[in-house]
JSON list of C-alpha atoms in Angstrom, two decimals:
[
{"chain": "A", "resi": 1, "resn": "MET", "atom": "CA", "xyz": [47.87, -11.68, -10.24]},
{"chain": "A", "resi": 2, "resn": "ALA", "atom": "CA", "xyz": [46.54, -9.21, -12.91]},
{"chain": "A", "resi": 3, "resn": "ASP", "atom": "CA", "xyz": [44.44, -11.79, -14.67]},
{"chain": "A", "resi": 4, "resn": "GLN", "atom": "CA", "xyz": [42.44, -12.64, -11.50]},
{"chain": "A", "resi": 5, "resn": "GLN", "atom": "CA", "xyz": [38.94, -11.46, -11.44]},
{"chain": "A", "resi": 6, "resn": "PRO", "atom": "CA", "xyz": [36.95, -10.19, -8.44]},
{"chain": "A", "resi": 7, "resn": "THR", "atom": "CA", "xyz": [34.60, -12.85, -6.81]},
{"chain": "A", "resi": 8, "resn": "ASN", "atom": "CA", "xyz": [31.96, -10.34, -6.15]},
{"chain": "A", "resi": 9, "resn": "GLU", "atom": "CA", "xyz": [31.09, -7.10, -7.97]},
{"chain": "A", "resi": 10, "resn": "GLY", "atom": "CA", "xyz": [30.47, -3.90, -6.69]},
{"chain": "A", "resi": 11, "resn": "ASN", "atom": "CA", "xyz": [27.32, -2.16, -5.82]},
{"chain": "A", "resi": 12, "resn": "GLY", "atom": "CA", "xyz": [25.63, -0.75, -8.98]},
{"chain": "A", "resi": 13, "resn": "SER", "atom": "CA", "xyz": [27.69, -3.25, -11.41]},
{"chain": "A", "resi": 14, "resn": "GLY", "atom": "CA", "xyz": [24.63, -4.93, -12.65]},
{"chain": "A", "resi": 15, "resn": "ALA", "atom": "CA", "xyz": [23.24, -8.52, -11.50]},
{"chain": "A", "resi": 16, "resn": "PRO", "atom": "CA", "xyz": [24.14, -11.50, -13.10]},
{"chain": "A", "resi": 17, "resn": "ASP", "atom": "CA", "xyz": [21.18, -12.55, -15.68]},
{"chain": "A", "resi": 18, "resn": "GLY", "atom": "CA", "xyz": [19.43, -15.23, -13.42]},
{"chain": "A", "resi": 19, "resn": "GLU", "atom": "CA", "xyz": [19.48, -12.99, -10.16]},
{"chain": "A", "resi": 20, "resn": "PRO", "atom": "CA", "xyz": [16.13, -11.79, -8.87]},
{"chain": "A", "resi": 21, "resn": "GLN", "atom": "CA", "xyz": [15.92, -7.69, -9.56]},
{"chain": "A", "resi": 22, "resn": "VAL", "atom": "CA", "xyz": [13.63, -5.28, -8.09]},
{"chain": "A", "resi": 23, "resn": "SER", "atom": "CA", "xyz": [13.61, -1.72, -9.17]},
{"chain": "A", "resi": 24, "resn": "VAL", "atom": "CA", "xyz": [11.36, 0.99, -7.90]},
{"chain": "A", "resi": 25, "resn": "LEU", "atom": "CA", "xyz": [10.85, 3.05, -11.05]},
{"chain": "A", "resi": 26, "resn": "ALA", "atom": "CA", "xyz": [8.24, 5.75, -9.98]},
{"chain": "A", "resi": 27, "resn": "GLN", "atom": "CA", "xyz": [6.08, 6.88, -7.21]},
{"chain": "A", "resi": 28, "resn": "TYR", "atom": "CA", "xyz": [3.21, 9.25, -7.63]},
{"chain": "A", "resi": 29, "resn": "ILE", "atom": "CA", "xyz": [-0.12, 10.34, -6.05]},
{"chain": "A", "resi": 30, "resn": "LYS", "atom": "CA", "xyz": [-2.93, 8.88, -8.53]},
{"chain": "A", "resi": 31, "resn": "ASP", "atom": "CA", "xyz": [-5.94, 10.38, -6.79]},
{"chain": "A", "resi": 32, "resn": "LEU", "atom": "CA", "xyz": [-6.04, 12.45, -3.93]},
{"chain": "A", "resi": 33, "resn": "SER", "atom": "CA", "xyz": [-9.20, 14.12, -2.36]},
{"chain": "A", "resi": 34, "resn": "VAL", "atom": "CA", "xyz": [-9.30, 16.03, 0.98]},
{"chain": "A", "resi": 35, "resn": "GLU", "atom": "CA", "xyz": [-12.73, 17.23, 2.60]},
{"chain": "A", "resi": 36, "resn": "ASN", "atom": "CA", "xyz": [-13.57, 19.22, 5.68]},
{"chain": "A", "resi": 37, "resn": "PRO", "atom": "CA", "xyz": [-17.21, 19.27, 5.12]},
{"chain": "A", "resi": 38, "resn": "SER", "atom": "CA", "xyz": [-18.10, 20.61, 8.52]},
{"chain": "A", "resi": 39, "resn": "ALA", "atom": "CA", "xyz": [-15.69, 23.78, 8.61]},
{"chain": "A", "resi": 40, "resn": "PRO", "atom": "CA", "xyz": [-16.00, 26.16, 10.13]},
{"chain": "A", "resi": 41, "resn": "GLN", "atom": "CA", "xyz": [-18.24, 24.81, 12.92]},
{"chain": "A", "resi": 42, "resn": "VAL", "atom": "CA", "xyz": [-15.87, 21.51, 13.38]},
{"chain": "A", "resi": 43, "resn": "PHE", "atom": "CA", "xyz": [-13.18, 23.75, 14.90]},
{"chain": "A", "resi": 44, "resn": "GLN", "atom": "CA", "xyz": [-15.49, 24.77, 17.85]},
{"chain": "A", "resi": 45, "resn": "TRP", "atom": "CA", "xyz": [-16.48, 20.94, 18.65]},
{"chain": "A", "resi": 46, "resn": "GLN", "atom": "CA", "xyz": [-15.12, 19.65, 22.04]},
{"chain": "A", "resi": 47, "resn": "VAL", "atom": "CA", "xyz": [-15.33, 16.06, 21.12]},
{"chain": "A", "resi": 48, "resn": "GLN", "atom": "CA", "xyz": [-12.57, 13.77, 20.12]},
{"chain": "A", "resi": 49, "resn": "PRO", "atom": "CA", "xyz": [-13.45, 11.97, 16.76]},
{"chain": "A", "resi": 50, "resn": "SER", "atom": "CA", "xyz": [-13.09, 8.43, 16.10]},
{"chain": "A", "resi": 51, "resn": "VAL", "atom": "CA", "xyz": [-10.65, 7.83, 13.22]},
{"chain": "A", "resi": 52, "resn": "ASP", "atom": "CA", "xyz": [-11.13, 5.10, 10.74]},
{"chain": "A", "resi": 53, "resn": "VAL", "atom": "CA", "xyz": [-8.74, 3.96, 8.42]},
{"chain": "A", "resi": 54, "resn": "GLN", "atom": "CA", "xyz": [-9.59, 1.45, 5.26]},
{"chain": "A", "resi": 55, "resn": "PHE", "atom": "CA", "xyz": [-7.17, 0.53, 2.89]},
{"chain": "A", "resi": 56, "resn": "ASN", "atom": "CA", "xyz": [-6.91, -1.60, -0.46]},
{"chain": "A", "resi": 57, "resn": "ILE", "atom": "CA", "xyz": [-4.02, -2.91, -2.82]},
{"chain": "A", "resi": 58, "resn": "ASN", "atom": "CA", "xyz": [-4.50, -3.02, -6.18]},
{"chain": "A", "resi": 59, "resn": "VAL", "atom": "CA", "xyz": [-1.83, -4.69, -8.72]},
{"chain": "A", "resi": 60, "resn": "GLU", "atom": "CA", "xyz": [-1.82, -4.12, -12.43]},
{"chain": "A", "resi": 61, "resn": "LYS", "atom": "CA", "xyz": [0.88, -5.70, -14.87]},
{"chain": "A", "resi": 62, "resn": "LEU", "atom": "CA", "xyz": [1.42, -3.14, -17.28]},
{"chain": "A", "resi": 63, "resn": "ALA", "atom": "CA", "xyz": [4.43, -5.26, -19.09]},
{"chain": "A", "resi": 64, "resn": "ASP", "atom": "CA", "xyz": [6.29, -8.27, -18.64]},
{"chain": "A", "resi": 65, "resn": "ASP", "atom": "CA", "xyz": [8.62, -6.74, -16.06]},
{"chain": "A", "resi": 66, "resn": "ILE", "atom": "CA", "xyz": [6.67, -3.74, -14.89]},
{"chain": "A", "resi": 67, "resn": "HIS", "atom": "CA", "xyz": [3.62, -3.79, -12.22]},
{"chain": "A", "resi": 68, "resn": "GLU", "atom": "CA", "xyz": [1.78, -0.74, -10.81]},
{"chain": "A", "resi": 69, "resn": "ILE", "atom": "CA", "xyz": [0.74, -1.32, -7.21]},
{"chain": "A", "resi": 70, "resn": "VAL", "atom": "CA", "xyz": [-1.88, 1.24, -5.83]},
{"chain": "A", "resi": 71, "resn": "LEU", "atom": "CA", "xyz": [-2.14, 1.57, -2.39]},
{"chain": "A", "resi": 72, "resn": "LYS", "atom": "CA", "xyz": [-5.89, 3.10, -1.72]},
{"chain": "A", "resi": 73, "resn": "MET", "atom": "CA", "xyz": [-6.35, 4.81, 1.70]},
{"chain": "A", "resi": 74, "resn": "GLU", "atom": "CA", "xyz": [-9.60, 6.10, 2.94]},
{"chain": "A", "resi": 75, "resn": "VAL", "atom": "CA", "xyz": [-9.02, 8.13, 6.38]},
{"chain": "A", "resi": 76, "resn": "SER", "atom": "CA", "xyz": [-12.04, 9.50, 8.08]},
{"chain": "A", "resi": 77, "resn": "ALA", "atom": "CA", "xyz": [-12.66, 11.44, 11.55]},
{"chain": "A", "resi": 78, "resn": "ARG", "atom": "CA", "xyz": [-16.00, 11.50, 12.84]},
{"chain": "A", "resi": 79, "resn": "SER", "atom": "CA", "xyz": [-17.97, 12.15, 16.09]},
{"chain": "A", "resi": 80, "resn": "GLU", "atom": "CA", "xyz": [-21.65, 12.56, 17.13]},
{"chain": "A", "resi": 81, "resn": "ASN", "atom": "CA", "xyz": [-21.34, 16.13, 15.68]},
{"chain": "A", "resi": 82, "resn": "GLY", "atom": "CA", "xyz": [-20.50, 14.85, 12.29]},
{"chain": "A", "resi": 83, "resn": "VAL", "atom": "CA", "xyz": [-17.78, 14.54, 10.04]},
{"chain": "A", "resi": 84, "resn": "HIS", "atom": "CA", "xyz": [-14.32, 16.08, 10.96]},
{"chain": "A", "resi": 85, "resn": "PHE", "atom": "CA", "xyz": [-12.35, 15.13, 7.89]},
{"chain": "A", "resi": 86, "resn": "VAL", "atom": "CA", "xyz": [-12.12, 12.67, 4.83]},
{"chain": "A", "resi": 87, "resn": "VAL", "atom": "CA", "xyz": [-8.91, 11.95, 3.20]},
{"chain": "A", "resi": 88, "resn": "ASP", "atom": "CA", "xyz": [-9.01, 9.65, 0.21]},
{"chain": "A", "resi": 89, "resn": "LEU", "atom": "CA", "xyz": [-5.61, 8.77, -1.27]},
{"chain": "A", "resi": 90, "resn": "SER", "atom": "CA", "xyz": [-4.61, 6.49, -4.40]},
{"chain": "A", "resi": 91, "resn": "TYR", "atom": "CA", "xyz": [-0.77, 6.20, -4.08]},
{"chain": "A", "resi": 92, "resn": "GLY", "atom": "CA", "xyz": [0.98, 4.39, -6.77]},
{"chain": "A", "resi": 93, "resn": "GLY", "atom": "CA", "xyz": [4.27, 2.72, -7.18]},
{"chain": "A", "resi": 94, "resn": "LEU", "atom": "CA", "xyz": [5.90, 1.36, -10.55]},
{"chain": "A", "resi": 95, "resn": "PHE", "atom": "CA", "xyz": [8.09, -1.74, -9.52]},
{"chain": "A", "resi": 96, "resn": "GLY", "atom": "CA", "xyz": [10.27, -3.33, -12.16]},
{"chain": "A", "resi": 97, "resn": "LEU", "atom": "CA", "xyz": [11.00, -6.94, -11.35]},
{"chain": "A", "resi": 98, "resn": "ARG", "atom": "CA", "xyz": [12.99, -9.38, -13.16]},
{"chain": "A", "resi": 99, "resn": "ASN", "atom": "CA", "xyz": [13.80, -13.24, -12.50]},
{"chain": "A", "resi": 100, "resn": "ILE", "atom": "CA", "xyz": [11.25, -13.27, -9.59]},
{"chain": "A", "resi": 101, "resn": "PRO", "atom": "CA", "xyz": [10.04, -16.79, -8.98]},
{"chain": "A", "resi": 102, "resn": "GLU", "atom": "CA", "xyz": [6.38, -17.20, -9.95]},
{"chain": "A", "resi": 103, "resn": "ASP", "atom": "CA", "xyz": [5.44, -18.25, -6.35]},
{"chain": "A", "resi": 104, "resn": "ALA", "atom": "CA", "xyz": [7.21, -15.40, -4.84]},
{"chain": "A", "resi": 105, "resn": "LEU", "atom": "CA", "xyz": [5.40, -12.61, -7.17]},
{"chain": "A", "resi": 106, "resn": "PRO", "atom": "CA", "xyz": [2.09, -12.35, -5.02]},
{"chain": "A", "resi": 107, "resn": "PRO", "atom": "CA", "xyz": [3.96, -11.88, -1.87]},
{"chain": "A", "resi": 108, "resn": "PHE", "atom": "CA", "xyz": [6.17, -9.41, -3.19]},
{"chain": "A", "resi": 109, "resn": "LEU", "atom": "CA", "xyz": [3.21, -7.55, -4.85]},
{"chain": "A", "resi": 110, "resn": "LEU", "atom": "CA", "xyz": [0.80, -7.39, -2.22]},
{"chain": "A", "resi": 111, "resn": "ILE", "atom": "CA", "xyz": [3.38, -7.17, 0.88]},
{"chain": "A", "resi": 112, "resn": "GLU", "atom": "CA", "xyz": [6.59, -5.85, 0.22]},
{"chain": "A", "resi": 113, "resn": "ALA", "atom": "CA", "xyz": [5.83, -3.21, -2.52]},
{"chain": "A", "resi": 114, "resn": "PRO", "atom": "CA", "xyz": [3.12, -1.64, -0.35]},
{"chain": "A", "resi": 115, "resn": "ARG", "atom": "CA", "xyz": [5.39, -1.54, 2.47]},
{"chain": "A", "resi": 116, "resn": "LEU", "atom": "CA", "xyz": [8.05, 0.22, 0.67]},
{"chain": "A", "resi": 117, "resn": "ILE", "atom": "CA", "xyz": [5.47, 2.85, -0.67]},
{"chain": "A", "resi": 118, "resn": "PHE", "atom": "CA", "xyz": [3.56, 3.09, 2.75]},
{"chain": "A", "resi": 119, "resn": "PRO", "atom": "CA", "xyz": [5.81, 5.75, 4.42]},
{"chain": "A", "resi": 120, "resn": "PHE", "atom": "CA", "xyz": [5.26, 8.24, 1.63]},
{"chain": "A", "resi": 121, "resn": "ALA", "atom": "CA", "xyz": [1.36, 7.71, 1.44]},
{"chain": "A", "resi": 122, "resn": "ARG", "atom": "CA", "xyz": [1.43, 8.15, 5.32]},
{"chain": "A", "resi": 123, "resn": "GLN", "atom": "CA", "xyz": [3.29, 11.47, 4.94]},
{"chain": "A", "resi": 124, "resn": "ILE", "atom": "CA", "xyz": [0.87, 12.80, 2.46]},
{"chain": "A", "resi": 125, "resn": "VAL", "atom": "CA", "xyz": [-2.01, 11.82, 4.37]},
{"chain": "A", "resi": 126, "resn": "SER", "atom": "CA", "xyz": [-0.56, 13.62, 7.62]},
{"chain": "A", "resi": 127, "resn": "GLU", "atom": "CA", "xyz": [-0.28, 16.86, 5.45]},
{"chain": "A", "resi": 128, "resn": "ALA", "atom": "CA", "xyz": [-3.57, 16.61, 3.97]},
{"chain": "A", "resi": 129, "resn": "VAL", "atom": "CA", "xyz": [-4.97, 16.39, 7.39]},
{"chain": "A", "resi": 130, "resn": "ALA", "atom": "CA", "xyz": [-2.95, 19.21, 8.64]},
{"chain": "A", "resi": 131, "resn": "ASN", "atom": "CA", "xyz": [-4.00, 21.28, 5.84]},
{"chain": "A", "resi": 132, "resn": "THR", "atom": "CA", "xyz": [-7.79, 20.71, 6.69]},
{"chain": "A", "resi": 133, "resn": "GLY", "atom": "CA", "xyz": [-6.80, 22.66, 10.02]},
{"chain": "A", "resi": 134, "resn": "PHE", "atom": "CA", "xyz": [-6.32, 19.61, 12.25]},
{"chain": "A", "resi": 135, "resn": "PRO", "atom": "CA", "xyz": [-3.17, 18.52, 14.04]},
{"chain": "A", "resi": 136, "resn": "PRO", "atom": "CA", "xyz": [-1.14, 16.03, 11.61]},
{"chain": "A", "resi": 137, "resn": "LEU", "atom": "CA", "xyz": [-2.38, 12.68, 11.58]},
{"chain": "A", "resi": 138, "resn": "LEU", "atom": "CA", "xyz": [0.47, 9.87, 11.64]},
{"chain": "A", "resi": 139, "resn": "LEU", "atom": "CA", "xyz": [-0.92, 6.68, 10.67]},
{"chain": "A", "resi": 140, "resn": "ASP", "atom": "CA", "xyz": [0.42, 3.50, 12.51]},
{"chain": "A", "resi": 141, "resn": "PRO", "atom": "CA", "xyz": [2.04, 0.96, 10.38]},
{"chain": "A", "resi": 142, "resn": "ILE", "atom": "CA", "xyz": [0.07, -1.48, 8.48]},
{"chain": "A", "resi": 143, "resn": "ASP", "atom": "CA", "xyz": [0.52, -5.07, 8.48]},
{"chain": "A", "resi": 144, "resn": "PHE", "atom": "CA", "xyz": [0.47, -6.07, 4.97]},
{"chain": "A", "resi": 145, "resn": "ALA", "atom": "CA", "xyz": [1.73, -9.64, 5.59]},
{"chain": "A", "resi": 146, "resn": "GLY", "atom": "CA", "xyz": [-1.13, -10.21, 8.02]},
{"chain": "A", "resi": 147, "resn": "ALA", "atom": "CA", "xyz": [-3.65, -8.85, 5.61]},
{"chain": "A", "resi": 148, "resn": "TYR", "atom": "CA", "xyz": [-2.09, -11.00, 2.79]},
{"chain": "A", "resi": 149, "resn": "LEU", "atom": "CA", "xyz": [-2.15, -14.16, 4.88]},
{"chain": "A", "resi": 150, "resn": "ALA", "atom": "CA", "xyz": [-5.68, -13.59, 5.98]},
{"chain": "A", "resi": 151, "resn": "GLN", "atom": "CA", "xyz": [-6.73, -13.20, 2.38]},
{"chain": "A", "resi": 152, "resn": "VAL", "atom": "CA", "xyz": [-4.84, -16.43, 1.16]},
{"chain": "A", "resi": 153, "resn": "GLN", "atom": "CA", "xyz": [-6.71, -18.11, 4.15]},
{"chain": "A", "resi": 154, "resn": "ALA", "atom": "CA", "xyz": [-9.88, -17.04, 3.27]},
{"chain": "A", "resi": 155, "resn": "ALA", "atom": "CA", "xyz": [-9.38, -17.75, -0.51]},
{"chain": "A", "resi": 156, "resn": "GLN", "atom": "CA", "xyz": [-8.26, -21.33, 0.67]},
{"chain": "A", "resi": 157, "resn": "GLU", "atom": "CA", "xyz": [-11.30, -21.72, 2.67]},
{"chain": "A", "resi": 158, "resn": "GLN", "atom": "CA", "xyz": [-13.72, -20.46, 0.01]},
{"chain": "A", "resi": 159, "resn": "ALA", "atom": "CA", "xyz": [-11.87, -23.09, -2.64]},
{"chain": "A", "resi": 160, "resn": "GLY", "atom": "CA", "xyz": [-12.44, -25.80, -0.01]},
{"chain": "A", "resi": 161, "resn": "GLU", "atom": "CA", "xyz": [-16.20, -24.73, 0.11]},
{"chain": "A", "resi": 162, "resn": "THR", "atom": "CA", "xyz": [-16.78, -24.39, -3.42]},
{"chain": "A", "resi": 163, "resn": "ASN", "atom": "CA", "xyz": [-15.15, -27.80, -4.92]},
{"chain": "A", "resi": 164, "resn": "GLY", "atom": "CA", "xyz": [-14.24, -29.53, -1.67]},
{"chain": "A", "resi": 165, "resn": "ASN", "atom": "CA", "xyz": [-10.40, -29.99, -2.73]},
{"chain": "A", "resi": 166, "resn": "GLY", "atom": "CA", "xyz": [-8.95, -27.06, -0.27]},
{"chain": "A", "resi": 167, "resn": "SER", "atom": "CA", "xyz": [-6.49, -26.44, -3.18]},
{"chain": "A", "resi": 168, "resn": "GLY", "atom": "CA", "xyz": [-4.46, -23.12, -2.30]},
{"chain": "A", "resi": 169, "resn": "ASP", "atom": "CA", "xyz": [-5.21, -20.98, -5.54]},
{"chain": "A", "resi": 170, "resn": "THR", "atom": "CA", "xyz": [-3.31, -17.98, -5.92]},
{"chain": "A", "resi": 171, "resn": "PRO", "atom": "CA", "xyz": [-5.44, -15.05, -4.49]},
{"chain": "A", "resi": 172, "resn": "PRO", "atom": "CA", "xyz": [-6.61, -12.16, -6.56]},
{"chain": "A", "resi": 173, "resn": "ALA", "atom": "CA", "xyz": [-4.77, -9.18, -6.90]},
{"chain": "A", "resi": 174, "resn": "GLU", "atom": "CA", "xyz": [-6.57, -6.98, -4.59]},
{"chain": "A", "resi": 175, "resn": "THR", "atom": "CA", "xyz": [-6.51, -6.84, -0.86]},
{"chain": "A", "resi": 176, "resn": "PRO", "atom": "CA", "xyz": [-8.93, -4.84, 1.13]},
{"chain": "A", "resi": 177, "resn": "SER", "atom": "CA", "xyz": [-8.55, -4.67, 4.90]},
{"chain": "A", "resi": 178, "resn": "GLU", "atom": "CA", "xyz": [-8.89, -2.28, 7.76]},
{"chain": "A", "resi": 179, "resn": "SER", "atom": "CA", "xyz": [-6.60, -1.23, 10.47]}
]
């Protein structure tokens, strides 16, 4: 009985060499710009501004097993009176990836990695808006999977138009979108 080995190892005991491994190595603000260009007049305006949210994902391979994902978010509130506020945030995450199949890498980098860092970026935007004197802005979750699928479909359509074969090339490592 003493020479029996457990069939599964405990949490944190290290995965076997062939198993996929993902680690969030770091998260950080890469760039942050906050503007309240119409202060102090904006606080007397009695209109509800429209809020516009744009996002973009940039992926850069830093080493064999390390990728940087930067979620760039531009949030602005405007009305017929003018600009209420503008927040421009680039929030980065370093991800260590081992034994990830090549076909699973783009979906992870453009869907799961941004999904993991989005709540932190959303909190920074909320606090930045509150620091301009407005109520905190809690952004709705972003459908990264939908944006990725739309990009893949657009790339396939474009490939079909340019060379006529409709091959599904891997999309570029950048996903612009709106929410």
